[in-house]
Amino acid sequence: MRETLVELKNVRKQFLASKKFMEEKKYVKAINGVSFEIYKGETLAIVGESGCGKSTTGRAINKLIDIDEGEVWFDHENITNYSSHMMKPVRSKMQMVFQDPYGSLNPRMKIRDIVSEPLLVHTNLSKKERYQKAKELLEIVGLNEGHLRRYAHEFSGGQRQRIGIARALTVNPKLIIADEPVSALDVSIQAQVINLFKELQREFHLTYLFISHDLSVVEHISDRIGVMYLGHLVEITAKEQLYKNPLHPYTQALLSAIPIADPAKKKKRIILKGDIPNPIDLPVGCPFNTRCMHVQDKCYKIVPQLQEAASGHKVACHLI
Amino acid sequence: DQIALDQSNEPVANSQSSEGNDKSMVIAVNAEIISLDPHNISDTLSRSATNTMYESLLEHNNSMELEECLAERYEISEDGLEYTFYIRQGIEFHDGTALNAEAVKYNFDRVTDEEKNLRRRRNFLQVESTEVIDEYVLKIYLKAPFAPMLDRVASLSIISPKALEEYGDRGIITNPVGTGPYVYKEWVTGDRLVVIKNQNYWRSGPQIETLTIKPILENGARIAMLQTGEADFIYPMPTEQVNIVANDANIEVIEGMSTIARFTFINTSKDFYSDVRVRQAMNYAIDKEAYTNVVRSGYSTPLSSHVPASIKYHVPQPLYEYNLEKAKQLMAEAGYPDGFKTHIWAPNDTENMRGMEFVSQQLAQIGIEAEVIPMEEGTLSNSIYSAQTPEESTVHMWYVSWSAFDFDGATNSLFHSRNIPPTAPNVSYYRNPVADELIDLGSTEVNSIKRAGIYSELQEIIWEDAPWLFLGSDVLLSAKRTTTEGISVGPGGAINSREASTSK
Amino acid sequence: MKVNTEIKKKQEDYKFESPMIELSRKFLKKKVATVSFFFILFLIILAIFQPTPYDISQTDYSNTLSKPSAEHWFGTDEYGRDIFSRIVYGTKLSLTVAIVGVTVGAVIGSILGLIAGYYRGIPEMIIMRTCDVLLAFPGLLLAIGIVAIIGPGLINVVIAIAIYGIPNFTRIIRSSTLAIKELLYVEASQSIGVSDLRLLFKHIFPGTVPALIVSYTMRLGTAIITAASLSFLGFGASPSNPDWGAMLSSGRNYIGIAPHMLFYPGLAIFLTVLGFNLLGDGLRDTLDPKLD
Amino acid sequence: MSIKLLEVKNLTTEFKTDKKSLTAVKNVSFYVNQGEVVGLVGESGSGKSVTSLSVLRLLPENGYISEGEVLLSQNNILNLDQKSIRNIRGSEIAMIFQDPMSSLNPVIKVGEQLMECTMLHLKHTKKEAKAHAIEMIKQVGISAPEDVFNRYPHQLSGGMSQRIMIAMALSCNPKVLIADEPTTALDVTIQAQVLDLITEMKEQSNIGVLLITHDLGVVAEMCDRVIVMYCGRIVESAEVSCLFENPLHPYTQGLIASVPKIGSGSDILPYIKGRVPDLSQMPIGCKFAPRCDGAIEKCFIEEPLLIQLDNQRQCRCHLVSERGERNA
Amino acid sequence: MRGYIVKRLLNMIPIMFVVSIVIFLFIHMIPGDPARLLAGHQATFEEVELLKEQMGLNNSYIVQYKDFMVGMLTGNWGNSLKTGLPVGDMVIPRMKPTLILAIFTIVWSVISGIAIGIISAINRGKWIDYVVMIGASSGISLPLFWLGLMLMQIFSVQLGWFPTTGIDGLKSYVLPSITLGAGITAMIARYTRSSMIEILKENYIRTSRAKGLSEFIVVNRHALRNSLIDVITIVGLQFGFLLAGSVLVETVFAIPGLGRLLIDSILFRDYTVVQTVLLIFTFQFLIINLIVDVLYGVFNPKIKYE
Ligand SMILES: Nc1ncnc2c1ncn2[C@@H]1O[C@H](COP(=O)(O)OP(=O)(O)OP(=O)(O)O)[C@@H](O)[C@H]1O
Ligand SMILES: Nc1ncnc2c1ncn2[C@@H]1O[C@H](COP(=O)(O)OP(=O)(O)OP(=O)(O)O)[C@@H](O)[C@H]1O
Ligand SMILES: [Mg+2]
Ligand SMILES: [Mg+2]
């Protein structure tokens, strides 16, 4: 067995839906009992539709939110109840890269300050040393010294994402949580950034949690893939396994729905009926029961648990 | 909703006069009526208001002379301790109650009641008791001879005892019942007092049906009302704006003498002011003519004694002529050739602030740097009366005006050493045993010739001691539409509307 | 491919403008706001250098209430003092009262707003409910109360204006703190491990600055009017300090015979407040990226 | 079959900015036939949306059409007055926008928003319009249409709002539907539903669709013909299968190559280096030259023309035209 | 909805309670002695002391506060220290003019403010925008009392169109209302303008244009409703301004309203009246906030009061 870097045990998180005008409080059930591990050196991808709890999961690991239930382990430490002060050293070991390269950089700071900010927080380096390090990192991600004094808005999306990556690398983290780092980018730039991710992983022995909703992107970068639906992890397995033999009906639909940029390969798509239910009132039983084409009575009663269907292939479905 | 009278007692005549023949009149004044209980008011405006409905045994005419009113005549005993009043017969209160000695006694008893602690009680502290001699004859016994007694009697409005019984001390405020030329209609606090003609008035009364008194605090608005005819009479007419209405053929400005003195207290208990030379120097440094012109737009006469000329027993003193040389010399003699720093207080309305600033400018000429500090009335009186001893007092100078209708009222509380704060407003902390004695003598001396002598001496002493900056005495200004007749303002600032008539 | 690289290089070297320059350019395009800006600047220069032709307290009782003339541009007042000089001098007082008062209010209000918006929970509740209570008192009355409590005087007017401004700034800063807190770059810094204090002052606060600047300039106008209103009701500073409100307030008695006493201070207030308001408007348009 | 519903000729659209006038779309010509889906692809900022907005004359305030014609059933709608163009919008050409959530008025019930269109163009009474609206809601595959009719936009999910937008666009039986990135904001499974619906509708009413997207996968699945734009210019247009099989323009080639393909197995993704030039910093010559590996000197000097290769195929590239000329 | 309102009303109780304490402390902090003010300078020390005793001013603050609260709750608001009249009799007749003035003012200024805002938003950048907005900004830039005096000079004294002062008929509210509303109009116009400008850029506006709707409908049906949501909150805040402004306007135009009463009572340290009026003001403010929130919900379907 490989060494585990991160482990989530039955994590739950709900948010207050709307507060101001409520008589009875309503909660968005963002993640409902999610468990998985990330092994050292691998790339675990989490896919799923918008609002299914991918980002919340990422945030839970970094403790940007306090989870309601469950445990989070990082590098053999149970960090579930760490205060933000205690998280400080932990955070130097895990960094985040965000979806929106426009929003994740402070528009009022120069690039060198943005990139060197983690050093300011975690080390005692002098300003000069910090700027020196920032310069080196920018070169690694393919930007040059001339960019150091500029502001974020002067860069293109791809460049900004590189800056975000550079910032994440400054403190030599073990884990990078990348929350949809390429979905805002054009395909041509997306390819560059994906390549950069792969290169860096090789060079710095990084572990990635790669969040995305694009299965074709995920296919390129990940070792294992977890599929989420309405705050539940419905399937998790090695990449090849998932594409070859998807077990969960949702995974199957998802895979079939990816438009393939090749008119020659017209294939049969599974068109699901209905919409994703509101995470405020989850369906009873299996969360997918409203759209599933194989739905059975049992699905309306019992929430299926994630079970090992084959070696390293876990799925949460009554049919399996 | 505030109509007070029984419908039956309301005069039947068409009080709601018809459109064309509008026999109503509006008087705009500069303050709000505080209360309509004539025994429990201390401000002039409320007195003007209550005077429309109430009368006293005696009254002051516009030249400050006493005349009989509800009393036909009166007698004073030799020793000045017994006053006998013969009450006019056949007069009824608005509610039909007959006016008699019993009713008047009821009023005296009410106002002298210590429990009740009404504002007017202070005028009758010398009253020992009252006695009904006969249906229309009342005797008042004093504890000691008290010279201004008749003036004080003139200040006591007579209220219907029946109404007092019926409404009580609070109820009487909004249910005034007197014998006066007008009958109460309504009082909307802050907005208006409306009274209507008393059809059963015992002497010649008003020629109008309704009279409204409105508080219009903003000077500009008051004049505007007169200009547009919304008001028929305004008091006071702001001195600064006389020129505007001077050319208006519909408006007439009325000047009158006043009992208002404008002066500045100098706190003689403070180091530099304890020297009489300093105080005199300050008086010499004031240009009285400029004061009249700048502060009062010309409507003032120099104050030639500590009481205005309109008050009986006033004797003009030689004015401190405007002489900077002399002032500076006196300052140098007193040891302040370069002056000193001080401050001056005044109420925070524009007119008082203007006066205070003027004083400050004048004193600057002899090196006295007086910072001007406007204070609203509450803070001001608190600052003055919270000092329990002269040492604690923080007042240096207080620019103020004072109005009293007799000599004692304009002297006693301002100069007698027993009346320094917190007891009473002798804010100069003036202590002169000779003056004290003269004040006490004067107030008990019934013989007016002797009294004149005492007061003449007193005035000289005070003038010489200069515990004040003697500035001026107001020329009272009111203004009316030319259609308005019969309304006048007495020297004390009370409006007399008994004979109001209009040719509108 | 020599040409290729050259052109590429050119593109890379494209000079980006710093945000300040870009904003100023954007601002200067707004003519009304620019004029207001220079007008305010002009007032500040007047206030500093005080080019008064006459001594402001020099009286001339023989020449009171005189109409504007070559000698006295704005005429003289009831003591024969030169109104022009007093207005120029008053610039200093009125601007100082407004600027100091509003600045103090803004500083305190901003800190409270940041705390309330960032920490939520009990601190927020206490701060915001206090603001509600303060806001429930009509502002002018609050100012009157304060002046009544601490007595009249320029400094006390300043204090009143400051206190009067606090709840407004608290509200504005709190709501923009709440919004900025949700922005991704704040979360990004948080994920790095940045301390609360740094997050608050380095990342969140600068984001609230545009809102702050805009309401700051607008409030300067309000403050001048409040000070004038206090004078009108007799709660102003001492009359020998010629702030515009006091001049206006004493001048109103001469409305019919010497209208210039009312007109010029009124004009000064009007133009200044208008200037601040238009400047604020312009700044808002400039600083708000949504309005382009 | 091949009736040209919409034809755009030489369209040039510019924006006034504080510095100078920027050309966002230059000399664009294309057409849409009845029953046909034409795809318009290109990277962000290549002028896709501006082109579509120009067609409906819905450009933002500072934008204006400096040249060209937009022919709708042979009439140049650029010459119409405001009133006539309003009559065409919604009834002849309808449009669906990228973000369905923000494209519906948040304070008006969706039903009412649907009714507006038919009441205006088909002169329906309130009652008719309501019936029609409910019918349309049903047609786009929403169960319980009466319920949805009375909802506000925020009570709908993204997929539902986009379906409402489609219902709205189709409610007056337009001849042409312009869909500007209709599924970008949606998830793949929902995207599949919506695209399916568009295809279905097209087949039902035989309308012409201009489908704007940057997702080559969507193009491959939906379109008959494709137009590729770069920097406001058409760089290539072809039938869909031709384009994917044999892309001619280096930009098209790069674009297709950089799409990650499932099961391709390759480790490093090919990509187009550099970035789309800023409108105010356009290179002279071929706009793609700075990013093109095969660029020759001519490419930096002279802008290539759009060459008609065969009846369905156009390309704007010196390399291709030279090759073509050589071949010819 | 009803539940929500009831809940909000219940929430007011603790707020009012806290406010009552604040008010009590506030007015007792102001130096000054109502007994001395009522008695006047001519009064003697003994008289003032006796008066203090009668007014209950010698009691401890706790007792005074208790009396105040008990009185408030039992509906016996006590007597004015100044006039001796029951506080209710003084306060209630004063509410009407203030309310009429407030409502009159808010109605016209909201309508004109919104209209001006729209005109200027749809003509953004053109001369009409500048003229209208500078004109509107002037409204906030004039000291109220100054504007009031000027209007009175022109329209009452010179032209004789309106009464100078008083509250005789609606006509007499015209000038005060213009004076008071000028600033509010300007504020609302500015907010409407900027909100409109933003909204006119929204996607759904483009959608409605794409439907072929006329510009008039686009603005008045699609844009206005949305911008009203923003504007309502501003209108709520303006009520505070209105109450403060009414003090000045009531002074200039001699309107016997609450604002003027409050000032006079503060000057006179008429504690009973000040306390009552301030509580009324606070209550009004809370009620108006509630109304604004409810209206906000009515206009904004995203908000549901369940
Ligand atoms: N701070 C928050 N307050 C309230 N609800 C929240 C909050 N953060 C997330 N949610 C809700 O929790 C659910 C899961 O959100 P999350 O951001 O994890 O989804 P996601 O899978 O990352 O979606 P996307 O692909 O759109 O980023 C969503 O319904 C979202 O609306
Ligand atoms: N109002 C405007 N003012 C100035 N330039 C504009 C304006 N609107 C669009 N542009 C410019 O026109 C060009 C084309 O924009 P357009 O929106 O058509 O791109 P697009 O291909 O639709 O991109 P996306 O995929 O991001 O929607 C862009 O460079 C853009 O910056
Ligand atoms: Mg997410
Ligand atoms: Mg677009």
PDB file of C-alpha atoms in Angstrom, chain D residues 27-157:
ATOM      1  CA  ASN D  27     -15.054  41.809 -43.021  1.00  0.00           C
ATOM      2  CA  VAL D  28     -16.980  38.850 -41.788  1.00  0.00           C
ATOM      3  CA  SER D  29     -19.245  37.108 -44.282  1.00  0.00           C
ATOM      4  CA  PHE D  30     -21.238  33.979 -43.802  1.00  0.00           C
ATOM      5  CA  TYR D  31     -24.723  32.619 -44.224  1.00  0.00           C
ATOM      6  CA  VAL D  32     -27.120  30.303 -42.491  1.00  0.00           C
ATOM      7  CA  ASN D  33     -29.440  28.063 -44.433  1.00  0.00           C
ATOM      8  CA  GLN D  34     -32.777  26.716 -43.432  1.00  0.00           C
ATOM      9  CA  GLY D  35     -32.524  23.641 -41.233  1.00  0.00           C
ATOM     10  CA  GLU D  36     -28.828  24.066 -40.799  1.00  0.00           C
ATOM     11  CA  VAL D  37     -26.650  24.531 -37.754  1.00  0.00           C
ATOM     12  CA  VAL D  38     -23.667  26.736 -38.386  1.00  0.00           C
ATOM     13  CA  GLY D  39     -21.013  26.780 -35.729  1.00  0.00           C
ATOM     14  CA  LEU D  40     -18.955  29.843 -34.929  1.00  0.00           C
ATOM     15  CA  VAL D  41     -15.857  28.962 -32.934  1.00  0.00           C
ATOM     16  CA  GLY D  42     -12.827  30.776 -31.679  1.00  0.00           C
ATOM     17  CA  GLU D  43     -11.021  31.691 -28.517  1.00  0.00           C
ATOM     18  CA  SER D  44     -12.332  34.182 -26.082  1.00  0.00           C
ATOM     19  CA  GLY D  45     -12.266  37.658 -27.544  1.00  0.00           C
ATOM     20  CA  SER D  46     -12.217  36.543 -31.133  1.00  0.00           C
ATOM     21  CA  GLY D  47     -15.395  38.449 -31.905  1.00  0.00           C
ATOM     22  CA  LYS D  48     -18.020  35.753 -31.838  1.00  0.00           C
ATOM     23  CA  SER D  49     -20.457  37.569 -29.611  1.00  0.00           C
ATOM     24  CA  VAL D  50     -19.890  40.891 -31.305  1.00  0.00           C
ATOM     25  CA  THR D  51     -20.758  39.288 -34.612  1.00  0.00           C
ATOM     26  CA  SER D  52     -24.008  37.923 -33.273  1.00  0.00           C
ATOM     27  CA  LEU D  53     -24.941  41.147 -31.519  1.00  0.00           C
ATOM     28  CA  SER D  54     -24.231  43.065 -34.696  1.00  0.00           C
ATOM     29  CA  VAL D  55     -26.712  40.921 -36.542  1.00  0.00           C
ATOM     30  CA  LEU D  56     -29.460  41.945 -34.125  1.00  0.00           C
ATOM     31  CA  ARG D  57     -28.110  45.467 -33.727  1.00  0.00           C
ATOM     32  CA  LEU D  58     -27.847  44.990 -30.010  1.00  0.00           C
ATOM     33  CA  LEU D  59     -24.297  46.245 -29.667  1.00  0.00           C
ATOM     34  CA  PRO D  60     -23.328  48.106 -26.523  1.00  0.00           C
ATOM     35  CA  GLU D  61     -23.493  51.885 -26.696  1.00  0.00           C
ATOM     36  CA  ASN D  62     -19.953  52.395 -27.873  1.00  0.00           C
ATOM     37  CA  GLY D  63     -20.135  49.830 -30.630  1.00  0.00           C
ATOM     38  CA  TYR D  64     -21.188  50.503 -34.202  1.00  0.00           C
ATOM     39  CA  ILE D  65     -21.265  48.686 -37.498  1.00  0.00           C
ATOM     40  CA  SER D  66     -19.018  50.518 -39.866  1.00  0.00           C
ATOM     41  CA  GLU D  67     -19.540  48.397 -42.904  1.00  0.00           C
ATOM     42  CA  GLY D  68     -21.413  45.493 -44.349  1.00  0.00           C
ATOM     43  CA  GLU D  69     -24.869  44.100 -44.756  1.00  0.00           C
ATOM     44  CA  VAL D  70     -27.009  41.741 -42.787  1.00  0.00           C
ATOM     45  CA  LEU D  71     -29.583  40.208 -45.047  1.00  0.00           C
ATOM     46  CA  LEU D  72     -32.557  38.537 -43.511  1.00  0.00           C
ATOM     47  CA  SER D  73     -34.596  36.923 -46.273  1.00  0.00           C
ATOM     48  CA  GLN D  74     -32.815  39.244 -48.676  1.00  0.00           C
ATOM     49  CA  ASN D  75     -33.619  42.438 -46.727  1.00  0.00           C
ATOM     50  CA  ASN D  76     -30.770  44.389 -45.284  1.00  0.00           C
ATOM     51  CA  ILE D  77     -31.775  44.850 -41.710  1.00  0.00           C
ATOM     52  CA  LEU D  78     -29.022  47.341 -41.088  1.00  0.00           C
ATOM     53  CA  ASN D  79     -31.070  49.905 -42.984  1.00  0.00           C
ATOM     54  CA  LEU D  80     -34.188  49.491 -40.908  1.00  0.00           C
ATOM     55  CA  ASP D  81     -35.374  52.088 -38.447  1.00  0.00           C
ATOM     56  CA  GLN D  82     -35.582  51.306 -34.732  1.00  0.00           C
ATOM     57  CA  LYS D  83     -39.200  50.315 -34.902  1.00  0.00           C
ATOM     58  CA  SER D  84     -38.827  47.890 -37.751  1.00  0.00           C
ATOM     59  CA  ILE D  85     -35.772  46.287 -36.270  1.00  0.00           C
ATOM     60  CA  ARG D  86     -37.711  45.760 -33.070  1.00  0.00           C
ATOM     61  CA  ASN D  87     -40.373  43.994 -35.072  1.00  0.00           C
ATOM     62  CA  ILE D  88     -37.766  41.616 -36.391  1.00  0.00           C
ATOM     63  CA  ARG D  89     -36.125  40.884 -33.070  1.00  0.00           C
ATOM     64  CA  GLY D  90     -37.802  38.001 -31.412  1.00  0.00           C
ATOM     65  CA  SER D  91     -40.124  37.287 -34.293  1.00  0.00           C
ATOM     66  CA  GLU D  92     -37.722  36.675 -37.177  1.00  0.00           C
ATOM     67  CA  ILE D  93     -34.426  36.238 -35.415  1.00  0.00           C
ATOM     68  CA  ALA D  94     -34.289  35.109 -31.850  1.00  0.00           C
ATOM     69  CA  MET D  95     -31.324  34.841 -29.591  1.00  0.00           C
ATOM     70  CA  ILE D  96     -30.247  32.746 -26.618  1.00  0.00           C
ATOM     71  CA  PHE D  97     -27.456  33.953 -24.426  1.00  0.00           C
ATOM     72  CA  GLN D  98     -24.644  32.309 -22.597  1.00  0.00           C
ATOM     73  CA  ASP D  99     -25.732  32.758 -19.022  1.00  0.00           C
ATOM     74  CA  PRO D 100     -29.382  31.833 -18.668  1.00  0.00           C
ATOM     75  CA  MET D 101     -29.607  32.824 -15.025  1.00  0.00           C
ATOM     76  CA  SER D 102     -28.658  36.420 -15.617  1.00  0.00           C
ATOM     77  CA  SER D 103     -30.542  36.629 -18.865  1.00  0.00           C
ATOM     78  CA  LEU D 104     -33.920  36.378 -17.218  1.00  0.00           C
ATOM     79  CA  ASN D 105     -35.293  39.341 -15.343  1.00  0.00           C
ATOM     80  CA  PRO D 106     -35.103  38.382 -11.675  1.00  0.00           C
ATOM     81  CA  VAL D 107     -38.202  40.267 -10.596  1.00  0.00           C
ATOM     82  CA  ILE D 108     -40.671  39.125 -13.223  1.00  0.00           C
ATOM     83  CA  LYS D 109     -42.263  35.702 -13.282  1.00  0.00           C
ATOM     84  CA  VAL D 110     -40.897  33.552 -16.068  1.00  0.00           C
ATOM     85  CA  GLY D 111     -44.361  33.052 -17.472  1.00  0.00           C
ATOM     86  CA  GLU D 112     -44.863  36.758 -17.896  1.00  0.00           C
ATOM     87  CA  GLN D 113     -41.501  37.084 -19.531  1.00  0.00           C
ATOM     88  CA  LEU D 114     -42.539  34.413 -21.965  1.00  0.00           C
ATOM     89  CA  MET D 115     -45.854  36.099 -22.680  1.00  0.00           C
ATOM     90  CA  GLU D 116     -44.309  39.454 -23.527  1.00  0.00           C
ATOM     91  CA  CYS D 117     -42.897  38.139 -26.741  1.00  0.00           C
ATOM     92  CA  THR D 118     -46.040  36.663 -28.207  1.00  0.00           C
ATOM     93  CA  MET D 119     -48.220  39.513 -27.032  1.00  0.00           C
ATOM     94  CA  LEU D 120     -45.932  41.861 -28.856  1.00  0.00           C
ATOM     95  CA  HIS D 121     -45.280  40.001 -32.073  1.00  0.00           C
ATOM     96  CA  LEU D 122     -48.180  37.642 -32.501  1.00  0.00           C
ATOM     97  CA  LYS D 123     -50.629  40.133 -30.971  1.00  0.00           C
ATOM     98  CA  HIS D 124     -51.860  37.517 -28.584  1.00  0.00           C
ATOM     99  CA  THR D 125     -54.299  38.459 -25.884  1.00  0.00           C
ATOM    100  CA  LYS D 126     -53.237  37.804 -22.344  1.00  0.00           C
ATOM    101  CA  LYS D 127     -55.114  34.555 -22.259  1.00  0.00           C
ATOM    102  CA  GLU D 128     -53.746  33.298 -25.537  1.00  0.00           C
ATOM    103  CA  ALA D 129     -50.288  34.306 -24.597  1.00  0.00           C
ATOM    104  CA  LYS D 130     -50.546  32.434 -21.358  1.00  0.00           C
ATOM    105  CA  ALA D 131     -51.761  29.293 -23.030  1.00  0.00           C
ATOM    106  CA  HIS D 132     -49.021  29.585 -25.562  1.00  0.00           C
ATOM    107  CA  ALA D 133     -46.394  30.150 -22.927  1.00  0.00           C
ATOM    108  CA  ILE D 134     -47.468  27.096 -21.002  1.00  0.00           C
ATOM    109  CA  GLU D 135     -47.439  25.103 -24.217  1.00  0.00           C
ATOM    110  CA  MET D 136     -43.909  26.282 -24.946  1.00  0.00           C
ATOM    111  CA  ILE D 137     -42.740  25.385 -21.457  1.00  0.00           C
ATOM    112  CA  LYS D 138     -44.114  21.942 -21.971  1.00  0.00           C
ATOM    113  CA  GLN D 139     -42.419  21.650 -25.333  1.00  0.00           C
ATOM    114  CA  VAL D 140     -38.981  22.311 -23.950  1.00  0.00           C
ATOM    115  CA  GLY D 141     -39.426  19.336 -21.727  1.00  0.00           C
ATOM    116  CA  ILE D 142     -40.388  20.797 -18.400  1.00  0.00           C
ATOM    117  CA  SER D 143     -42.944  18.870 -16.442  1.00  0.00           C
ATOM    118  CA  ALA D 144     -45.526  20.854 -14.475  1.00  0.00           C
ATOM    119  CA  PRO D 145     -45.481  23.846 -16.814  1.00  0.00           C
ATOM    120  CA  GLU D 146     -48.202  25.730 -14.907  1.00  0.00           C
ATOM    121  CA  ASP D 147     -46.088  25.623 -11.820  1.00  0.00           C
ATOM    122  CA  VAL D 148     -42.988  26.803 -13.622  1.00  0.00           C
ATOM    123  CA  PHE D 149     -45.000  29.522 -15.338  1.00  0.00           C
ATOM    124  CA  ASN D 150     -45.538  31.177 -11.960  1.00  0.00           C
ATOM    125  CA  ARG D 151     -42.000  30.910 -10.727  1.00  0.00           C
ATOM    126  CA  TYR D 152     -39.333  33.546 -10.561  1.00  0.00           C
ATOM    127  CA  PRO D 153     -36.037  32.894 -12.321  1.00  0.00           C
ATOM    128  CA  HIS D 154     -34.116  32.287  -9.112  1.00  0.00           C
ATOM    129  CA  GLN D 155     -36.417  29.387  -8.399  1.00  0.00           C
ATOM    130  CA  LEU D 156     -35.206  27.569 -11.477  1.00  0.00           C
ATOM    131  CA  SER D 157     -32.054  25.574 -11.966  1.00  0.00           C
TER     132      SER D 157
END
